[in-house]
PDB file of C-alpha atoms in Angstrom:
ATOM      1  CA  MET A 257     -21.469  79.461  69.887  1.00 55.00           C
ATOM      2  CA  THR A 258     -19.511  82.401  68.534  1.00 57.00           C
ATOM      3  CA  GLY A 259     -17.953  82.606  65.094  1.00 50.00           C
ATOM      4  CA  PRO A 260     -14.376  82.159  66.376  1.00 53.00           C
ATOM      5  CA  GLU A 261     -15.427  79.027  68.286  1.00 49.00           C
ATOM      6  CA  VAL A 262     -17.042  77.536  65.169  1.00 44.00           C
ATOM      7  CA  GLY A 263     -13.918  78.304  63.162  1.00 50.00           C
ATOM      8  CA  GLY A 264     -11.753  76.617  65.779  1.00 52.00           C
ATOM      9  CA  LEU A 265     -13.864  73.467  65.690  1.00 47.00           C
ATOM     10  CA  LEU A 266     -13.669  73.382  61.909  1.00 48.00           C
ATOM     11  CA  ARG A 267      -9.892  73.703  62.003  1.00 54.00           C
ATOM     12  CA  GLN A 268      -9.649  70.939  64.609  1.00 59.00           C
ATOM     13  CA  GLY A 269     -11.799  68.661  62.457  1.00 56.00           C
ATOM     14  CA  LYS A 270      -9.634  69.354  59.419  1.00 57.00           C
ATOM     15  CA  ARG A 271      -6.444  68.582  61.363  1.00 62.00           C
ATOM     16  CA  ARG A 272      -8.007  65.363  62.669  1.00 62.00           C
ATOM     17  CA  ARG A 273      -8.937  64.278  59.128  1.00 59.00           C
ATOM     18  CA  LEU A 274      -5.427  65.085  57.902  1.00 55.00           C
ATOM     19  CA  LEU A 275      -3.927  63.101  60.799  1.00 60.00           C
ATOM     20  CA  ILE A 276      -6.179  60.106  60.103  1.00 60.00           C
ATOM     21  CA  GLY A 277      -5.315  60.285  56.409  1.00 57.00           C
ATOM     22  CA  ALA A 278      -1.597  60.386  57.190  1.00 55.00           C
ATOM     23  CA  VAL A 279      -1.891  57.346  59.490  1.00 52.00           C
ATOM     24  CA  ILE A 280      -3.771  55.376  56.813  1.00 61.00           C
ATOM     25  CA  ALA A 281      -1.184  56.322  54.192  1.00 54.00           C
ATOM     26  CA  TRP A 282       1.636  55.215  56.523  1.00 54.00           C
ATOM     27  CA  ILE A 283      -0.084  51.864  57.124  1.00 53.00           C
ATOM     28  CA  VAL A 284      -0.393  51.343  53.355  1.00 50.00           C
ATOM     29  CA  VAL A 285       3.312  52.105  52.944  1.00 46.00           C
ATOM     30  CA  LEU A 286       4.271  49.661  55.713  1.00 48.00           C
ATOM     31  CA  VAL A 287       2.125  46.882  54.216  1.00 44.00           C
ATOM     32  CA  GLY A 288       3.632  47.504  50.782  1.00 47.00           C
ATOM     33  CA  LEU A 289       7.162  47.427  52.173  1.00 42.00           C
ATOM     34  CA  SER A 290       6.403  44.198  54.058  1.00 42.00           C
ATOM     35  CA  ILE A 291       5.137  42.487  50.896  1.00 42.00           C
ATOM     36  CA  TRP A 292       8.148  43.719  48.909  1.00 42.00           C
ATOM     37  CA  SER A 293      10.515  42.534  51.639  1.00 40.00           C
ATOM     38  CA  VAL A 294       8.985  39.062  51.810  1.00 41.00           C
ATOM     39  CA  GLU A 295       9.303  38.649  48.047  1.00 42.00           C
ATOM     40  CA  ARG A 296      12.763  40.200  47.568  1.00 43.00           C
ATOM     41  CA  GLU A 297      14.740  40.467  50.777  1.00 43.00           C
ATOM     42  CA  PRO A 298      16.547  37.471  52.317  1.00 48.00           C
ATOM     43  CA  ALA A 299      14.868  35.976  55.362  1.00 48.00           C
ATOM     44  CA  THR A 300      16.334  36.852  58.744  1.00 45.00           C
ATOM     45  CA  VAL A 301      14.869  33.858  60.636  1.00 52.00           C
ATOM     46  CA  PRO A 302      13.939  30.365  59.346  1.00 51.00           C
ATOM     47  CA  GLU A 303      10.228  30.741  60.008  1.00 54.00           C
ATOM     48  CA  GLN A 304      10.061  33.506  57.379  1.00 56.00           C
ATOM     49  CA  ARG A 305      10.542  30.829  54.677  1.00 80.00           C
ATOM     50  CA  ASP A 306       8.245  27.816  54.861  1.00 89.00           C
ATOM     51  CA  ILE A 307       9.056  24.207  53.988  1.00 94.00           C
ATOM     52  CA  ALA A 308       7.938  24.802  50.375  1.00 93.00           C
ATOM     53  CA  HIS A 309      10.843  27.242  50.003  1.00 93.00           C
ATOM     54  CA  ALA A 310      13.281  25.091  51.997  1.00 95.00           C
ATOM     55  CA  VAL A 311      13.029  21.785  50.083  1.00 95.00           C
ATOM     56  CA  PRO A 312      14.222  23.017  46.661  1.00 95.00           C
ATOM     57  CA  GLU A 313      17.057  24.893  48.372  1.00 96.00           C
ATOM     58  CA  LEU A 314      18.077  21.780  50.302  1.00 97.00           C
ATOM     59  CA  GLN A 315      17.954  19.659  47.125  1.00 96.00           C
ATOM     60  CA  GLN A 316      20.208  22.101  45.311  1.00 97.00           C
ATOM     61  CA  ALA A 317      22.648  22.173  48.238  1.00 98.00           C
ATOM     62  CA  ALA A 318      22.728  18.351  48.279  1.00 98.00           C
ATOM     63  CA  GLY A 319      23.803  18.338  44.637  1.00 97.00           C
ATOM     64  CA  THR A 320      26.529  20.872  45.375  1.00 98.00           C
ATOM     65  CA  LEU A 321      27.735  18.792  48.328  1.00 98.00           C
ATOM     66  CA  PHE A 322      27.786  15.601  46.235  1.00 98.00           C
ATOM     67  CA  THR A 323      29.947  17.305  43.607  1.00 98.00           C
ATOM     68  CA  ALA A 324      32.385  18.520  46.267  1.00 98.00           C
ATOM     69  CA  ALA A 325      32.568  15.064  47.891  1.00 98.00           C
ATOM     70  CA  ASP A 326      32.894  13.080  44.666  1.00 97.00           C
ATOM     71  CA  GLY A 327      36.510  12.213  43.964  1.00 93.00           C
ATOM     72  CA  ASP A 328      39.331   9.728  44.191  1.00 94.00           C
ATOM     73  CA  GLY A 329      39.457   7.724  47.404  1.00 95.00           C
ATOM     74  CA  ARG A 330      35.767   8.215  48.195  1.00 97.00           C
ATOM     75  CA  ALA A 331      32.610   6.249  47.361  1.00 98.00           C
ATOM     76  CA  LEU A 332      29.268   7.983  47.862  1.00 98.00           C
ATOM     77  CA  VAL A 333      25.668   7.032  48.596  1.00 98.00           C
ATOM     78  CA  LEU A 334      22.955   9.698  48.394  1.00 98.00           C
ATOM     79  CA  GLY A 335      20.215   9.236  50.971  1.00 97.00           C
ATOM     80  CA  GLU A 336      16.508   9.871  50.557  1.00 96.00           C
ATOM     81  CA  LEU A 337      14.778  13.166  51.242  1.00 96.00           C
ATOM     82  CA  GLU A 338      13.246  13.150  54.719  1.00 96.00           C
ATOM     83  CA  LEU A 339      10.332  15.348  55.768  1.00 94.00           C
ATOM     84  CA  ILE A 340      10.186  15.222  59.546  1.00 93.00           C
ATOM     85  CA  GLY A 341       6.914  16.490  60.992  1.00 89.00           C
ATOM     86  CA  ASP A 342       5.981  17.862  64.377  1.00 83.00           C
ATOM     87  CA  CYS A 343       9.220  19.736  65.031  1.00 91.00           C
ATOM     88  CA  ARG A 344       8.872  22.900  67.106  1.00 89.00           C
ATOM     89  CA  ILE A 345       9.231  26.367  65.609  1.00 89.00           C
ATOM     90  CA  THR A 346       8.214  27.825  68.978  1.00 87.00           C
ATOM     91  CA  PRO A 347       6.939  26.090  72.122  1.00 86.00           C
ATOM     92  CA  VAL A 348       3.381  26.525  70.797  1.00 87.00           C
ATOM     93  CA  ARG A 349       3.937  26.231  67.039  1.00 88.00           C
ATOM     94  CA  SER A 350       4.865  23.062  65.152  1.00 90.00           C
ATOM     95  CA  GLY A 351       6.354  22.686  61.687  1.00 93.00           C
ATOM     96  CA  THR A 352       8.287  20.378  59.360  1.00 94.00           C
ATOM     97  CA  GLU A 353      12.021  19.882  58.847  1.00 96.00           C
ATOM     98  CA  ALA A 354      13.630  18.654  55.614  1.00 96.00           C
ATOM     99  CA  ALA A 355      16.814  16.583  55.763  1.00 98.00           C
ATOM    100  CA  ARG A 356      19.047  14.472  53.540  1.00 98.00           C
ATOM    101  CA  ASP A 357      22.204  12.421  54.199  1.00 98.00           C
ATOM    102  CA  LEU A 358      25.265  11.899  52.074  1.00 98.00           C
ATOM    103  CA  THR A 359      27.235   8.819  53.140  1.00 98.00           C
ATOM    104  CA  ILE A 360      30.921   8.774  52.232  1.00 98.00           C
ATOM    105  CA  TYR A 361      33.129   5.668  52.386  1.00 98.00           C
ATOM    106  CA  VAL A 362      36.846   6.300  52.833  1.00 98.00           C
ATOM    107  CA  ALA A 363      39.929   4.183  53.354  1.00 96.00           C
ATOM    108  CA  ASP A 364      41.425   3.591  56.792  1.00 94.00           C
ATOM    109  CA  GLY A 365      42.912   6.855  58.042  1.00 95.00           C
ATOM    110  CA  GLY A 366      41.280   8.925  55.304  1.00 96.00           C
ATOM    111  CA  ALA A 367      38.506  10.663  57.244  1.00 97.00           C
ATOM    112  CA  LYS A 368      40.255  13.962  58.014  1.00 97.00           C
ATOM    113  CA  ALA A 369      41.680  14.409  54.525  1.00 97.00           C
ATOM    114  CA  ALA A 370      38.266  13.658  53.001  1.00 98.00           C
ATOM    115  CA  LEU A 371      36.448  16.240  55.130  1.00 98.00           C
ATOM    116  CA  ASP A 372      39.163  18.847  54.512  1.00 98.00           C
ATOM    117  CA  GLN A 373      38.920  18.298  50.767  1.00 98.00           C
ATOM    118  CA  ILE A 374      35.115  18.458  50.787  1.00 98.00           C
ATOM    119  CA  ALA A 375      35.197  21.735  52.722  1.00 98.00           C
ATOM    120  CA  ALA A 376      37.695  23.152  50.225  1.00 98.00           C
ATOM    121  CA  GLY A 377      35.548  21.970  47.296  1.00 98.00           C
ATOM    122  CA  LEU A 378      32.374  23.732  48.399  1.00 98.00           C
ATOM    123  CA  PRO A 379      31.651  27.303  47.254  1.00 98.00           C
ATOM    124  CA  LYS A 380      33.337  29.962  49.390  1.00 98.00           C
ATOM    125  CA  ARG A 381      29.953  31.373  50.373  1.00 98.00           C
ATOM    126  CA  TYR A 382      29.256  28.110  52.233  1.00 98.00           C
ATOM    127  CA  GLN A 383      32.021  29.044  54.711  1.00 98.00           C
ATOM    128  CA  ALA A 384      32.702  25.319  55.142  1.00 98.00           C
ATOM    129  CA  TYR A 385      35.207  24.058  57.664  1.00 97.00           C
ATOM    130  CA  SER A 386      36.485  20.818  59.164  1.00 97.00           C
ATOM    131  CA  ILE A 387      38.171  20.812  62.568  1.00 97.00           C
ATOM    132  CA  SER A 388      39.722  18.261  64.920  1.00 95.00           C
ATOM    133  CA  THR A 389      38.734  18.193  68.580  1.00 92.00           C
ATOM    134  CA  LYS A 390      39.440  16.103  71.685  1.00 90.00           C
ATOM    135  CA  GLY A 391      43.120  15.771  70.915  1.00 89.00           C
ATOM    136  CA  GLY A 392      42.495  14.946  67.268  1.00 89.00           C
ATOM    137  CA  THR A 393      40.220  11.998  68.018  1.00 93.00           C
ATOM    138  CA  ARG A 394      37.010  13.675  66.804  1.00 97.00           C
ATOM    139  CA  LEU A 395      36.233  15.473  63.561  1.00 98.00           C
ATOM    140  CA  THR A 396      33.545  18.127  63.113  1.00 98.00           C
ATOM    141  CA  PHE A 397      32.291  19.447  59.782  1.00 98.00           C
ATOM    142  CA  HIS A 398      29.978  22.386  59.160  1.00 98.00           C
ATOM    143  CA  ALA A 399      28.857  24.421  56.168  1.00 98.00           C
ATOM    144  CA  ASP A 400      26.157  27.039  55.672  1.00 98.00           C
ATOM    145  CA  ALA A 401      24.489  26.659  52.267  1.00 97.00           C
ATOM    146  CA  GLY A 402      22.435  29.813  52.778  1.00 95.00           C
ATOM    147  CA  ASN A 403      18.757  30.370  53.587  1.00 92.00           C
ATOM    148  CA  PHE A 404      19.270  28.397  56.815  1.00 93.00           C
ATOM    149  CA  ILE A 405      20.309  25.154  55.076  1.00 97.00           C
ATOM    150  CA  GLY A 406      23.064  23.618  57.199  1.00 98.00           C
ATOM    151  CA  ILE A 407      25.463  20.738  56.477  1.00 98.00           C
ATOM    152  CA  ASP A 408      26.913  18.978  59.513  1.00 98.00           C
ATOM    153  CA  GLY A 409      28.868  15.891  60.455  1.00 98.00           C
ATOM    154  CA  ARG A 410      30.671  14.586  63.554  1.00 97.00           C
ATOM    155  CA  VAL A 411      32.723  11.385  63.465  1.00 97.00           C
ATOM    156  CA  ASP A 412      35.681   9.690  65.091  1.00 97.00           C
ATOM    157  CA  ALA A 413      38.964  10.460  63.376  1.00 97.00           C
ATOM    158  CA  THR A 414      39.349   6.729  62.693  1.00 97.00           C
ATOM    159  CA  ALA A 415      35.941   6.413  60.990  1.00 97.00           C
ATOM    160  CA  LYS A 416      35.765   4.807  57.572  1.00 97.00           C
ATOM    161  CA  VAL A 417      32.129   5.789  56.984  1.00 97.00           C
ATOM    162  CA  LEU A 418      31.254   9.500  57.155  1.00 98.00           C
ATOM    163  CA  THR A 419      27.756  10.939  57.129  1.00 98.00           C
ATOM    164  CA  LEU A 420      27.123  14.570  56.253  1.00 98.00           C
ATOM    165  CA  ARG A 421      23.556  15.640  56.972  1.00 98.00           C
ATOM    166  CA  LEU A 422      21.792  18.531  55.286  1.00 98.00           C
ATOM    167  CA  THR A 423      18.955  20.077  57.298  1.00 98.00           C
ATOM    168  CA  SER A 424      16.538  22.946  56.800  1.00 96.00           C
ATOM    169  CA  GLY A 425      15.672  23.605  60.420  1.00 95.00           C
ATOM    170  CA  CYS A 426      12.042  23.597  61.521  1.00 95.00           C
ATOM    171  CA  ARG A 427       9.856  25.483  59.016  1.00 95.00           C
ATOM    172  CA  PRO A 428       6.158  26.357  58.746  1.00 94.00           C
ATOM    173  CA  ASP A 429       4.144  23.666  56.945  1.00 91.00           C
ATOM    174  CA  SER A 430       2.922  23.964  53.365  1.00 87.00           C
ATOM    175  CA  ASP A 431       0.444  21.964  51.303  1.00 84.00           C
ATOM    176  CA  ASP A 432       2.547  22.407  48.161  1.00 83.00           C
ATOM    177  CA  ILE A 433       6.235  21.485  48.333  1.00 86.00           C
ATOM    178  CA  PRO A 434       8.081  21.981  45.016  1.00 83.00           C
ATOM    179  CA  GLY A 435      11.017  19.596  44.728  1.00 81.00           C
ATOM    180  CA  GLU A 436       9.607  17.035  47.161  1.00 84.00           C
ATOM    181  CA  ALA A 437       9.875  14.388  44.444  1.00 87.00           C
ATOM    182  CA  ASP A 438      13.423  13.667  43.307  1.00 91.00           C
ATOM    183  CA  PRO A 439      14.342  14.600  39.735  1.00 88.00           C
ATOM    184  CA  SER A 440      13.747  11.800  37.265  1.00 86.00           C
ATOM    185  CA  ALA A 441      16.828   9.646  36.740  1.00 85.00           C
ATOM    186  CA  GLY A 442      17.956   7.987  33.548  1.00 84.00           C
ATOM    187  CA  ALA A 443      19.090   4.416  33.133  1.00 88.00           C
ATOM    188  CA  PRO A 444      21.814   3.301  35.550  1.00 91.00           C
ATOM    189  CA  PRO A 445      25.374   3.197  34.223  1.00 92.00           C
ATOM    190  CA  ALA A 446      26.862   0.037  32.763  1.00 92.00           C
ATOM    191  CA  VAL A 447      28.772  -0.717  35.960  1.00 94.00           C
ATOM    192  CA  PHE A 448      25.465  -1.241  37.772  1.00 94.00           C
ATOM    193  CA  GLY A 449      24.498  -4.081  35.452  1.00 91.00           C
ATOM    194  CA  ALA A 450      28.018  -5.508  35.640  1.00 93.00           C
ATOM    195  CA  VAL A 451      27.868  -5.783  39.427  1.00 94.00           C
ATOM    196  CA  LEU A 452      24.444  -7.397  39.362  1.00 93.00           C
ATOM    197  CA  ALA A 453      25.581  -9.915  36.750  1.00 92.00           C
ATOM    198  CA  ALA A 454      28.736 -10.709  38.730  1.00 94.00           C
ATOM    199  CA  LEU A 455      26.777 -11.402  41.903  1.00 92.00           C
ATOM    200  CA  SER A 456      24.246 -13.523  39.980  1.00 82.00           C
ATOM    201  CA  GLY A 457      21.582 -12.801  42.555  1.00 70.00           C
ATOM    202  CA  GLU A 458      17.895 -12.265  42.004  1.00 71.00           C
ATOM    203  CA  ALA A 459      16.737  -8.775  42.885  1.00 70.00           C
ATOM    204  CA  THR A 460      14.519  -8.838  45.964  1.00 70.00           C
ATOM    205  CA  SER A 461      13.312  -5.297  45.391  1.00 69.00           C
ATOM    206  CA  VAL A 462      12.694  -2.963  42.477  1.00 74.00           C
ATOM    207  CA  PRO A 463      15.775  -0.791  41.846  1.00 84.00           C
ATOM    208  CA  ALA A 464      15.299   2.512  43.673  1.00 92.00           C
ATOM    209  CA  THR A 465      16.792   5.851  42.747  1.00 95.00           C
ATOM    210  CA  THR A 466      17.621   8.878  44.832  1.00 96.00           C
ATOM    211  CA  ALA A 467      18.500  12.013  42.937  1.00 96.00           C
ATOM    212  CA  VAL A 468      19.261  15.696  43.323  1.00 96.00           C
ATOM    213  CA  PRO A 469      20.440  18.176  40.693  1.00 95.00           C
ATOM    214  CA  GLY A 470      23.722  16.763  39.395  1.00 94.00           C
ATOM    215  CA  ALA A 471      23.785  13.472  41.320  1.00 96.00           C
ATOM    216  CA  THR A 472      21.978  10.112  41.349  1.00 97.00           C
ATOM    217  CA  SER A 473      22.241   6.859  43.291  1.00 97.00           C
ATOM    218  CA  TRP A 474      20.724   3.578  42.053  1.00 96.00           C
ATOM    219  CA  THR A 475      20.120   0.858  44.677  1.00 95.00           C
ATOM    220  CA  VAL A 476      18.861  -2.701  44.533  1.00 94.00           C
ATOM    221  CA  ALA A 477      18.735  -5.606  46.995  1.00 92.00           C
ATOM    222  CA  LEU A 478      19.903  -9.081  45.934  1.00 91.00           C
ATOM    223  CA  ASP A 479      20.012 -12.505  47.482  1.00 91.00           C
ATOM    224  CA  GLU A 480      23.552 -12.856  48.809  1.00 91.00           C
ATOM    225  CA  PRO A 481      25.703 -15.511  47.094  1.00 91.00           C
ATOM    226  CA  THR A 482      27.758 -17.744  49.363  1.00 90.00           C
ATOM    227  CA  ASP A 483      31.008 -16.688  47.687  1.00 94.00           C
ATOM    228  CA  LEU A 484      30.269 -12.938  47.811  1.00 94.00           C
ATOM    229  CA  GLN A 485      33.827 -11.804  48.563  1.00 94.00           C
ATOM    230  CA  GLU A 486      35.317 -13.787  45.696  1.00 95.00           C
ATOM    231  CA  ARG A 487      32.743 -12.446  43.228  1.00 96.00           C
ATOM    232  CA  LEU A 488      33.384  -8.873  44.375  1.00 96.00           C
ATOM    233  CA  ARG A 489      37.133  -9.284  43.987  1.00 96.00           C
ATOM    234  CA  LYS A 490      36.613 -10.361  40.383  1.00 95.00           C
ATOM    235  CA  VAL A 491      34.144  -7.622  39.404  1.00 95.00           C
ATOM    236  CA  SER A 492      36.257  -4.885  41.006  1.00 96.00           C
ATOM    237  CA  ALA A 493      39.513  -6.017  39.394  1.00 95.00           C
ATOM    238  CA  GLY A 494      41.234  -2.958  37.959  1.00 93.00           C
ATOM    239  CA  ALA A 495      39.037  -0.545  39.943  1.00 96.00           C
ATOM    240  CA  ALA A 496      40.203   1.680  42.814  1.00 96.00           C
ATOM    241  CA  VAL A 497      39.078  -0.344  45.850  1.00 97.00           C
ATOM    242  CA  ILE A 498      38.457   1.847  48.907  1.00 97.00           C
ATOM    243  CA  ARG A 499      37.038  -0.762  51.275  1.00 95.00           C
ATOM    244  CA  GLY A 500      36.975  -4.515  50.875  1.00 94.00           C
ATOM    245  CA  ASP A 501      35.937  -6.359  54.026  1.00 92.00           C
ATOM    246  CA  ALA A 502      33.025  -8.367  55.384  1.00 90.00           C
ATOM    247  CA  SER A 503      31.005  -5.253  56.331  1.00 93.00           C
ATOM    248  CA  VAL A 504      31.227  -3.315  53.068  1.00 96.00           C
ATOM    249  CA  TRP A 505      32.863  -3.386  49.654  1.00 97.00           C
ATOM    250  CA  ALA A 506      33.352   0.087  48.173  1.00 98.00           C
ATOM    251  CA  TYR A 507      35.267   1.045  45.048  1.00 98.00           C
ATOM    252  CA  ARG A 508      35.411   3.547  42.201  1.00 97.00           C
ATOM    253  CA  THR A 509      35.454   2.812  38.526  1.00 95.00           C
ATOM    254  CA  GLY A 510      35.777   5.908  36.398  1.00 92.00           C
ATOM    255  CA  ASP A 511      33.285   8.480  37.657  1.00 93.00           C
ATOM    256  CA  ASP A 512      31.079   5.876  39.349  1.00 96.00           C
ATOM    257  CA  SER A 513      30.984   4.894  43.026  1.00 97.00           C
ATOM    258  CA  VAL A 514      30.038   1.311  43.856  1.00 98.00           C
ATOM    259  CA  VAL A 515      29.026   0.289  47.390  1.00 98.00           C
ATOM    260  CA  VAL A 516      27.990  -3.266  48.280  1.00 97.00           C
ATOM    261  CA  VAL A 517      26.726  -3.899  51.820  1.00 97.00           C
ATOM    262  CA  PRO A 518      25.713  -7.356  53.147  1.00 94.00           C
ATOM    263  CA  ASP A 519      22.449  -7.233  55.090  1.00 89.00           C
ATOM    264  CA  GLY A 520      21.413 -10.544  56.582  1.00 85.00           C
ATOM    265  CA  LYS A 521      20.721 -12.943  53.727  1.00 89.00           C
ATOM    266  CA  ARG A 522      20.633 -10.114  51.237  1.00 91.00           C
ATOM    267  CA  VAL A 523      23.172  -7.709  49.832  1.00 94.00           C
ATOM    268  CA  ARG A 524      22.474  -4.069  48.943  1.00 95.00           C
ATOM    269  CA  VAL A 525      24.162  -2.710  45.821  1.00 96.00           C
ATOM    270  CA  THR A 526      24.375   1.047  45.206  1.00 97.00           C
ATOM    271  CA  VAL A 527      25.986   2.791  42.267  1.00 97.00           C
ATOM    272  CA  SER A 528      26.256   6.595  42.328  1.00 97.00           C
ATOM    273  CA  GLN A 529      27.398   9.213  39.862  1.00 95.00           C
TER     274      GLN A 529
END
């Protein structure tokens, strides 16, 4: 092999090493950018943020929704956190979805105004709206709390019970879910004890609490007295009664919502604030 040929081979080897080094450096840069993006950039699809990220975000959004919904002419009940397994991220990949309901009791004919006011009370970034469809007979509500947390509801325009459901969409599973347990709640307000005393029933379950940042509901089941309606009329005297019929008794006293629902031989009492 001649000298020029040897020199050419050496130059080719050097170029190859430089090329390999450049490729490795580019891979390192891409990996670094990917890690930085995951930690700092907002996700572009739900599966980029697992259920451990979604639950605290959903809990915070539920508190924001409760605050927007809380007001004159409405009584609220905060539902429990639901973790729904075996949803489908892709046809071959399963995950978990987080969800929570907020139930809103309104007076006859008050559904549209309530949803409009809730939409207006949410932060502008939620882009919340309430629309009428099917000739004004159906109401649709939607809000985007960010990070793929949606708030949705669909009811008849004549409905007196509205349910707004917060959902995370299907997310990758996680063994550690911060915020899965509700925040600790303090003692129930005085109105809770007043209702229980007025109904004079024995609790058939331990009082349960559901809570998110800025909102709590206390619920207990009692044996139903035979003169339930009369007792409720007395205890709610002077309060703003929203509903008062055989299916539900809902009223507001100060900042507290009171909802009493007969259930067979029992009655379920919920106070929220």
